[in-house]
Coordinates of C-alpha atoms in Angstrom, one line a residue:
M52 CA -63.4 28.8 -13.2
G53 CA -60.3 29.0 -11.1
R54 CA -61.5 32.4 -9.9
E55 CA -64.9 31.0 -9.1
L56 CA -63.4 28.3 -7.0
D57 CA -60.9 30.6 -5.2
G58 CA -60.4 29.5 -1.6
T59 CA -61.7 25.9 -2.0
P60 CA -59.4 22.8 -1.9
A61 CA -60.1 22.1 -5.6
V62 CA -58.0 21.3 -8.6
L63 CA -58.8 21.6 -12.3
V64 CA -57.2 19.2 -14.8
L65 CA -57.3 19.4 -18.6
G66 CA -56.5 16.4 -20.6
D67 CA -56.2 15.8 -24.4
A68 CA -57.8 13.1 -26.4
S69 CA -55.1 10.5 -25.8
P70 CA -55.8 11.1 -22.8
S71 CA -52.8 12.7 -21.1
V72 CA -52.6 15.7 -18.8
V73 CA -51.9 19.0 -20.6
H74 CA -52.8 21.6 -17.9
V75 CA -53.2 21.5 -14.1
Q76 CA -54.6 24.5 -12.2
H77 CA -54.4 24.3 -8.4
V78 CA -57.0 26.6 -7.0
D79 CA -55.8 25.9 -3.4
R80 CA -52.0 25.7 -3.0
S81 CA -52.4 23.3 -0.2
V82 CA -53.4 20.5 -2.7
R83 CA -50.6 21.4 -5.2
Q84 CA -47.9 19.1 -3.6
E85 CA -50.5 16.4 -2.9
M86 CA -51.6 16.2 -6.5
T87 CA -48.0 16.3 -7.7
D88 CA -47.2 13.3 -5.4
L89 CA -50.2 11.5 -6.8
G90 CA -48.7 11.9 -10.3
V91 CA -51.2 14.4 -11.6
T92 CA -48.7 16.4 -13.6
V93 CA -48.4 17.7 -17.2
G94 CA -47.6 14.8 -19.5
A95 CA -49.0 12.0 -17.2
Q96 CA -50.9 9.3 -19.1
V97 CA -54.3 8.9 -17.6
G98 CA -56.1 6.4 -19.8
E99 CA -58.0 3.5 -18.2
E100 CA -55.3 1.1 -19.3
N101 CA -52.9 3.1 -17.0
L102 CA -55.1 4.0 -14.0
G103 CA -58.3 2.0 -14.3
I104 CA -61.5 4.0 -13.8
N105 CA -60.6 7.7 -13.3
A106 CA -62.1 11.1 -14.0
L107 CA -60.1 11.7 -17.2
G108 CA -59.5 8.3 -18.8
T109 CA -63.1 7.0 -18.2
P110 CA -64.9 10.0 -19.8
A111 CA -62.5 9.8 -22.8
L112 CA -63.3 6.2 -23.2
T113 CA -67.1 6.3 -22.7
G114 CA -67.8 9.8 -24.1
K115 CA -69.9 10.6 -20.9
G116 CA -69.4 12.5 -17.7
V117 CA -68.5 10.6 -14.6
L118 CA -68.5 11.3 -10.9
L119 CA -66.2 9.3 -8.7
R120 CA -66.1 9.3 -4.9
G121 CA -63.3 7.8 -2.9
E122 CA -62.9 4.1 -3.5
E123 CA -64.9 4.2 -6.8
H124 CA -61.5 5.1 -8.3
S125 CA -59.6 2.0 -9.4
A126 CA -56.3 3.6 -8.2
E127 CA -56.4 3.5 -4.3
R128 CA -54.2 6.6 -4.1
F129 CA -57.1 8.8 -5.4
S130 CA -59.5 7.5 -2.7
S131 CA -59.3 10.8 -0.7
F132 CA -60.7 12.8 -3.6
V133 CA -64.1 13.3 -5.2
C134 CA -63.7 14.0 -8.9
Y135 CA -66.0 14.8 -11.8
G136 CA -64.8 14.5 -15.4
H137 CA -66.5 15.4 -18.6
P138 CA -65.4 14.9 -22.3
I139 CA -64.9 17.8 -24.6
V140 CA -66.3 17.0 -28.1
H141 CA -65.7 19.2 -31.2
P142 CA -69.2 20.5 -32.1
V143 CA -68.4 20.4 -35.9
S144 CA -66.5 17.2 -36.3
G145 CA -68.0 15.3 -33.4
R146 CA -64.4 14.2 -32.5
L147 CA -63.2 13.9 -28.9
E148 CA -60.8 16.8 -28.3
G149 CA -60.1 16.4 -24.6
V150 CA -61.4 16.0 -21.1
L151 CA -61.9 18.3 -18.2
S152 CA -62.0 17.2 -14.5
I153 CA -62.7 19.1 -11.3
S154 CA -61.6 17.4 -8.1
C155 CA -61.6 18.3 -4.4
R156 CA -60.9 16.5 -1.1
A157 CA -63.7 14.1 -0.1
Q158 CA -64.3 15.8 3.2
A159 CA -64.8 19.2 1.4
E160 CA -67.0 17.8 -1.4
L161 CA -68.4 20.6 -3.6
P162 CA -72.1 20.1 -4.3
L163 CA -72.0 21.3 -7.9
L164 CA -68.9 19.6 -9.3
G165 CA -70.8 18.2 -12.3
P166 CA -72.7 21.4 -13.3
M167 CA -69.5 23.5 -12.9
A168 CA -67.4 21.2 -15.1
R169 CA -70.2 20.9 -17.7
Q170 CA -70.4 24.7 -17.9
V171 CA -66.7 25.0 -18.6
V172 CA -66.9 22.3 -21.3
R173 CA -69.8 24.1 -23.0
D174 CA -67.7 27.3 -23.1
I175 CA -64.8 25.5 -24.6
E176 CA -67.0 23.7 -27.2
E177 CA -68.6 27.0 -28.1
R178 CA -65.2 28.6 -28.7
L179 CA -64.2 25.6 -30.9
R180 CA -67.4 26.1 -32.9
R181 CA -66.7 29.8 -33.5
D182 CA -63.1 29.2 -34.4
A183 CA -64.0 26.3 -36.7
G184 CA -66.7 28.4 -38.4
L185 CA -64.2 31.2 -39.3
A186 CA -61.5 28.7 -40.4
Q187 CA -64.0 26.8 -42.5
Q188 CA -65.1 30.0 -44.3
R189 CA -61.5 30.8 -45.3
L190 CA -60.8 27.2 -46.4
L191 CA -64.0 27.2 -48.5
A192 CA -63.0 30.5 -50.1
A193 CA -59.6 29.0 -51.0
F194 CA -61.2 25.9 -52.5
Q195 CA -63.7 27.9 -54.6
K196 CA -60.9 30.1 -56.0
A197 CA -58.8 27.0 -57.0
A198 CA -61.8 25.1 -58.4
R199 CA -62.7 27.9 -60.8
R200 CA -59.9 26.8 -63.0
R201 CA -61.5 24.7 -65.8
G202 CA -60.7 21.0 -65.4
H203 CA -58.5 21.6 -62.3
A204 CA -58.6 18.7 -59.8
V205 CA -58.5 20.0 -56.2
M206 CA -59.5 18.7 -52.8
V207 CA -59.8 20.5 -49.5
V208 CA -59.5 18.7 -46.1
G209 CA -60.3 20.5 -42.8
E210 CA -61.9 20.2 -39.5
G211 CA -65.3 18.6 -40.3
V212 CA -65.1 19.4 -44.0
V213 CA -63.9 17.4 -47.1
L214 CA -64.6 18.8 -50.6
A215 CA -63.5 17.8 -54.0
S216 CA -64.0 19.4 -57.4
P217 CA -65.7 17.3 -60.1
P218 CA -62.4 16.6 -61.9
A219 CA -60.9 15.3 -58.6
L220 CA -63.9 13.0 -58.1
D221 CA -63.5 11.7 -61.7
L222 CA -59.7 11.1 -61.1
L223 CA -59.8 9.6 -57.6
P224 CA -61.8 6.6 -56.6
P225 CA -62.7 6.4 -52.8
V226 CA -59.6 4.4 -51.9
D227 CA -57.3 7.0 -53.4
Q228 CA -59.3 9.8 -51.8
T229 CA -58.7 8.3 -48.4
I230 CA -55.0 7.9 -49.0
V231 CA -54.6 11.5 -50.3
R232 CA -56.5 12.8 -47.3
A233 CA -54.2 10.8 -44.9
W234 CA -51.1 12.1 -46.7
S235 CA -52.3 15.7 -46.5
E236 CA -52.9 15.6 -42.8
I237 CA -49.5 14.1 -42.2
V238 CA -47.7 16.8 -44.1
R239 CA -50.0 19.7 -43.0
P240 CA -47.5 21.0 -40.3
L241 CA -44.9 21.5 -43.1
G242 CA -47.1 24.1 -44.7
E243 CA -46.4 23.0 -48.3
A244 CA -45.4 19.6 -49.6
T245 CA -45.4 17.6 -52.9
R246 CA -45.2 14.0 -53.9
R247 CA -45.7 11.7 -56.9
Y248 CA -48.5 9.2 -56.3
T249 CA -49.6 6.2 -58.4
L250 CA -53.4 5.8 -58.4
T251 CA -55.0 2.4 -58.0
S252 CA -55.8 2.7 -61.7
G253 CA -52.0 2.8 -62.4
R254 CA -52.0 6.4 -63.5
T255 CA -49.4 8.7 -61.9
V256 CA -50.3 12.1 -60.5
R257 CA -48.4 14.8 -58.6
L258 CA -49.9 16.0 -55.4
R259 CA -49.3 19.4 -54.0
S260 CA -50.6 20.3 -50.5
T261 CA -50.7 23.8 -49.0
S262 CA -52.3 25.2 -45.8
P263 CA -54.2 28.4 -46.6
E264 CA -53.5 31.2 -44.1
G265 CA -55.8 31.4 -41.1
T266 CA -57.1 27.8 -41.5
D267 CA -56.3 24.4 -40.0
G268 CA -56.9 22.5 -43.2
S269 CA -55.1 21.5 -46.4
L270 CA -55.7 22.5 -50.1
I271 CA -54.5 19.6 -52.3
H272 CA -53.9 20.1 -56.1
I273 CA -53.9 16.9 -58.1
L274 CA -51.9 17.3 -61.3
P275 CA -51.9 14.4 -63.8
E276 CA -48.4 13.5 -65.1
P277 CA -47.7 12.3 -68.7
D278 CA -47.7 8.5 -68.9
A279 CA -44.2 7.2 -69.1
P280 CA -43.2 4.0 -70.8
R281 CA -42.6 1.2 -68.3
E282 CA -39.6 -1.0 -68.5
L283 CA -40.1 -4.7 -68.1
P284 CA -38.1 -6.3 -65.3
D285 CA -35.1 -8.4 -66.3
G286 CA -36.0 -11.4 -64.0
P287 CA -39.2 -13.1 -62.9
L288 CA -41.9 -10.9 -61.4
R289 CA -41.6 -10.4 -57.7
T290 CA -44.2 -12.5 -55.9
A291 CA -43.2 -12.0 -52.2
R292 CA -45.9 -10.3 -50.2
P293 CA -45.9 -9.0 -46.6
L294 CA -46.0 -11.5 -43.7
L295 CA -47.9 -10.6 -40.5
I296 CA -46.8 -12.1 -37.2
V297 CA -49.3 -11.8 -34.4
G298 CA -48.4 -12.6 -30.8
E299 CA -48.6 -11.3 -27.2
P300 CA -45.6 -9.4 -25.7
G301 CA -43.0 -11.9 -24.7
T302 CA -44.0 -14.7 -27.1
G303 CA -41.0 -14.1 -29.3
R304 CA -42.8 -12.2 -32.1
T305 CA -39.8 -9.9 -32.6
T306 CA -37.3 -12.8 -32.8
R307 CA -39.6 -14.6 -35.2
A308 CA -40.0 -11.6 -37.4
R309 CA -36.3 -11.0 -37.7
Q310 CA -35.8 -14.7 -38.4
A311 CA -38.4 -14.5 -41.2
A312 CA -36.9 -11.3 -42.6
G313 CA -33.4 -12.6 -42.6
T314 CA -30.0 -11.2 -42.0
G315 CA -29.5 -7.4 -42.4
A316 CA -33.2 -6.5 -42.1
T317 CA -34.1 -2.9 -41.4
I318 CA -36.2 -2.5 -38.2
L319 CA -38.9 0.2 -38.1
D320 CA -40.8 0.5 -34.8
A321 CA -44.2 2.2 -34.8
D322 CA -43.4 3.3 -31.2
H323 CA -41.0 5.8 -32.7
A324 CA -43.9 7.5 -34.4
L325 CA -44.8 8.9 -31.0
T326 CA -41.3 10.1 -30.2
Q327 CA -40.2 11.3 -33.6
G328 CA -43.6 12.6 -34.6
P329 CA -46.0 11.0 -37.2
Q330 CA -44.8 13.2 -40.0
A331 CA -41.1 12.4 -39.6
W332 CA -41.9 8.7 -39.1
A333 CA -44.1 8.7 -42.2
R334 CA -41.3 10.3 -44.3
S335 CA -38.8 7.6 -43.1
L336 CA -41.4 4.9 -44.0
E337 CA -42.0 6.3 -47.5
R338 CA -38.3 6.6 -48.2
L339 CA -37.5 3.1 -47.2
L340 CA -40.4 1.4 -48.9
A341 CA -39.9 3.3 -52.2
T342 CA -36.4 2.0 -52.7
E343 CA -34.7 -1.3 -53.3
G344 CA -32.9 -2.8 -50.2
P345 CA -32.9 -5.4 -47.5
P346 CA -36.2 -6.7 -46.0
I347 CA -38.0 -4.4 -43.5
V348 CA -39.6 -5.4 -40.2
V349 CA -42.3 -3.0 -39.0
E350 CA -43.1 -3.6 -35.4
N351 CA -46.0 -2.8 -33.1
L352 CA -48.7 -1.9 -35.7
S353 CA -51.3 -1.2 -33.0
R354 CA -49.4 2.0 -32.1
L355 CA -50.1 3.5 -35.6
S356 CA -52.7 6.1 -36.2
E357 CA -55.5 5.6 -38.7
H358 CA -53.7 7.7 -41.2
L359 CA -50.4 5.9 -40.8
V360 CA -52.2 2.5 -41.2
T361 CA -53.8 3.7 -44.4
L362 CA -50.5 5.1 -45.7
L363 CA -48.5 1.9 -44.9
A364 CA -51.2 -0.3 -46.5
H365 CA -50.9 1.7 -49.7
L366 CA -47.1 1.7 -49.7
L367 CA -47.0 -2.1 -49.2
R368 CA -48.8 -2.6 -52.5
D369 CA -45.9 -1.3 -54.6
T370 CA -42.8 -1.7 -52.4
P371 CA -39.9 -3.5 -54.0
R372 CA -38.8 -4.9 -50.6
D373 CA -39.9 -7.9 -48.5
V374 CA -41.8 -6.7 -45.4
V375 CA -42.6 -8.5 -42.2
L376 CA -45.2 -6.9 -39.8
T377 CA -45.8 -7.6 -36.1
A378 CA -48.9 -6.9 -34.0
S379 CA -50.5 -7.9 -30.8
P380 CA -53.7 -10.0 -30.9
G381 CA -57.1 -8.5 -30.4
G382 CA -60.1 -6.9 -32.0
H383 CA -58.0 -4.1 -33.5
L384 CA -56.9 -6.6 -36.2
E385 CA -60.5 -6.7 -37.4
T386 CA -61.1 -2.9 -37.1
D387 CA -58.2 -0.4 -37.0
L388 CA -55.7 -2.7 -38.7
V389 CA -58.0 -4.2 -41.4
P390 CA -56.2 -2.3 -44.3
L391 CA -52.9 -3.9 -43.3
V392 CA -54.2 -7.4 -42.5
A393 CA -55.9 -7.3 -46.0
V394 CA -52.6 -6.8 -47.9
C395 CA -50.8 -9.6 -46.0
A396 CA -50.7 -12.8 -48.0
A397 CA -49.3 -14.8 -45.0
R398 CA -49.9 -14.7 -41.3
E399 CA -48.4 -16.5 -38.3
D400 CA -50.2 -16.5 -34.9
L401 CA -47.9 -17.3 -31.9
V402 CA -49.6 -19.2 -29.1
P403 CA -49.1 -17.7 -25.6
L404 CA -47.1 -19.8 -23.1
R405 CA -50.1 -20.4 -20.8
Q406 CA -51.9 -22.2 -23.6
R407 CA -49.1 -24.7 -24.2
R408 CA -48.1 -25.7 -20.7
H409 CA -46.6 -28.9 -22.0
D410 CA -43.8 -26.8 -23.5
I411 CA -42.9 -25.0 -20.2
A412 CA -40.7 -27.8 -18.7
P413 CA -38.5 -28.4 -21.8
L414 CA -38.2 -24.7 -22.4
A415 CA -37.2 -24.0 -18.8
R416 CA -34.6 -26.8 -19.0
S417 CA -33.2 -25.6 -22.3
M418 CA -32.9 -22.0 -21.0
L419 CA -31.2 -23.2 -17.8
A420 CA -28.6 -25.2 -19.8
E421 CA -28.0 -22.2 -22.0
I422 CA -27.5 -19.8 -19.0
A423 CA -25.8 -22.0 -16.5
G424 CA -24.1 -24.6 -18.7
A425 CA -25.3 -28.2 -19.3
G426 CA -25.3 -30.5 -16.2
R427 CA -24.3 -28.0 -13.6
V428 CA -27.8 -27.5 -12.0
R429 CA -31.1 -29.2 -12.5
L430 CA -34.7 -28.4 -12.0
S431 CA -36.3 -30.6 -9.4
R432 CA -39.6 -32.3 -10.3
E433 CA -41.5 -30.1 -7.7
T434 CA -39.9 -26.9 -9.2
V435 CA -41.1 -28.0 -12.7
R436 CA -44.6 -28.6 -11.4
V437 CA -44.7 -25.1 -9.8
L438 CA -43.4 -23.4 -12.9
T439 CA -46.0 -25.2 -15.0
E440 CA -48.8 -23.8 -12.9
Q441 CA -47.8 -20.2 -13.2
P442 CA -49.9 -17.9 -15.5
W443 CA -46.9 -16.5 -17.4
H444 CA -48.5 -13.3 -18.6
G445 CA -45.0 -12.2 -19.9
N446 CA -44.6 -15.4 -21.8
L447 CA -41.1 -16.5 -22.8
S448 CA -39.5 -13.3 -21.6
E449 CA -40.9 -13.7 -18.1
L450 CA -39.9 -17.4 -18.0
R451 CA -36.3 -16.5 -19.0
E452 CA -36.1 -13.9 -16.3
V453 CA -37.2 -16.5 -13.7
V454 CA -34.7 -19.1 -15.0
Q455 CA -31.9 -16.6 -14.8
T456 CA -32.7 -15.9 -11.2
L457 CA -32.8 -19.7 -10.6
A458 CA -29.4 -20.2 -12.3
A459 CA -27.8 -17.5 -10.0
S460 CA -29.1 -19.1 -6.8
R461 CA -27.0 -22.3 -6.9
S462 CA -23.8 -23.4 -8.6
A463 CA -24.6 -27.1 -8.5
G464 CA -27.4 -29.6 -7.6
D465 CA -31.1 -29.5 -7.7
L466 CA -33.0 -26.2 -7.9
V467 CA -36.0 -26.4 -5.5
P468 CA -39.1 -24.2 -5.2
S469 CA -37.5 -22.2 -2.4
D470 CA -34.9 -21.1 -5.0
L471 CA -37.5 -19.4 -7.1
P472 CA -38.3 -15.7 -6.8
L473 CA -40.8 -15.2 -4.0
P474 CA -43.9 -14.6 -6.1
Y475 CA -43.2 -17.9 -7.9
R476 CA -42.6 -20.2 -5.0
Q477 CA -46.1 -21.4 -4.6
E478 CA -48.5 -22.9 -7.1
N479 CA -50.6 -20.3 -8.8
P480 CA -53.4 -19.5 -6.2
D481 CA -55.8 -19.3 -9.1
A482 CA -55.1 -22.9 -10.1
S483 CA -58.5 -24.3 -9.1
P484 CA -60.5 -25.3 -12.2
L485 CA -63.2 -22.7 -11.5
R486 CA -60.7 -19.8 -11.1
K487 CA -58.7 -20.9 -14.1
A488 CA -61.8 -20.9 -16.2
E489 CA -62.8 -17.4 -14.9
R490 CA -59.3 -16.1 -15.6
D491 CA -59.2 -17.5 -19.1
I492 CA -62.6 -16.1 -19.9
I493 CA -61.6 -12.6 -18.8
L494 CA -58.3 -12.7 -20.6
A495 CA -60.0 -13.9 -23.7
A496 CA -62.5 -11.1 -23.6
I497 CA -59.8 -8.5 -23.0
A498 CA -57.8 -9.9 -25.9
A499 CA -60.8 -9.9 -28.2
A500 CA -61.5 -6.3 -27.3
G501 CA -57.9 -5.3 -28.1
G502 CA -57.2 -4.4 -24.5
N503 CA -60.3 -2.2 -24.2
K504 CA -61.7 -3.0 -20.7
L505 CA -65.0 -1.2 -21.3
Q506 CA -65.7 -3.4 -24.4
A507 CA -64.5 -6.5 -22.6
A508 CA -66.9 -5.7 -19.7
R509 CA -69.8 -5.2 -22.2
A510 CA -69.0 -8.5 -23.9
L511 CA -69.0 -10.3 -20.5
G512 CA -72.3 -8.6 -19.5
V513 CA -70.8 -7.0 -16.3
S514 CA -70.0 -3.5 -15.3
R515 CA -66.5 -2.0 -15.6
S516 CA -66.1 -1.9 -11.8
T517 CA -67.1 -5.6 -11.5
L518 CA -64.5 -6.4 -14.2
Y519 CA -61.8 -4.5 -12.4
N520 CA -62.7 -6.1 -9.1
R521 CA -62.4 -9.6 -10.6
M522 CA -59.1 -8.7 -12.3
R523 CA -57.7 -7.6 -9.0
A524 CA -58.9 -10.8 -7.3
L525 CA -57.4 -13.0 -10.0
R526 CA -54.2 -10.9 -10.2
I527 CA -54.7 -10.0 -13.8
H528 CA -52.6 -7.0 -14.7

């Protein structure tokens, strides 16, 4: 396609399913620096949560092609470009694999952006189909060879295919099948891996996963182990179960989780699954939860993949440790995180600061005394009123930052509104009852959708562009 567009001020961008940029091809070198300055570089995160409506994030979210001209982009910096983006869907599994976009300067709009992009996507999807077909044949052959052994329990998991021999189906109920599949996909990059696993029936098996040559799948052998006599514990049976703490960023959920876990707790952050890699993070998780030790706090559950959620839910059933989990509120608690929510016997929901305005004044005074010392400076009545009217999207963390700025502005006396950081010196311009109500409705819809703006717009009965326009007008970030 680059050769086809040679001499035009166009750029082709390939994104993965996350979506982030994995390849940029500048057909015309004159746009190379311009696109780099706009942040269109390999590794850039381009989801709607980062850039609003755009030609990579929007097709990834909606599963449909989109043409955006000028100001139809949410990000103003792309207003000089016309862009068409189209999702790339695996023809076998039906899973989103990536996104392709073709863009050009608005004044040089190419009339066939859409058809050109769709043709490239069709070529990519056809290659995925051919590759998947060959890999599936090899995987099927490996499964058939292993399954010929009488009474042998074996599963195979690949792109768009899951097979199990009759002995494997007899041995593994659906819940265990899901967990074994998740484990096999986590260890697949290792080539070969083994582990002992206790089925929901209480029986112990040994799992051995291999990746047959020329395939992108796993062949899992399930080997029953002899039943070992179980020793009864010396003391009373452990009854502690996981605690789930739900709260927006800045509400103090991490502090509350560490308080609940107690001194010496081990912290395991799901964000590290992205930097360490899911396999390494999963191995750390299994090692910690399989042994005795201090309580564990697992933070940011919403960052976990489906497989890691399933694995963690299984490990929590048998861990000898006390575990506290933290998550942000939203619809993902009733969808993606259901397995974890189900194993938690206790739950605490932290109320955001904007919904308990009566606490803002005492909290601000307490923070001021802690930072500046009791009696040195005071919040004037007008300052308290202005603080109370702010939206506080950052909750306690944001309030503390503002109080720290206030404490540094004077060494004694009353702190007045002019001492506040500039964005906080006036009452919230959205403080009218109507705008407050609109803001609260939009925030509630976004929270209920787990941050997904498209789902929030559908729930509100408006288009995505209308939702983004109202968010800008109400200063919702």
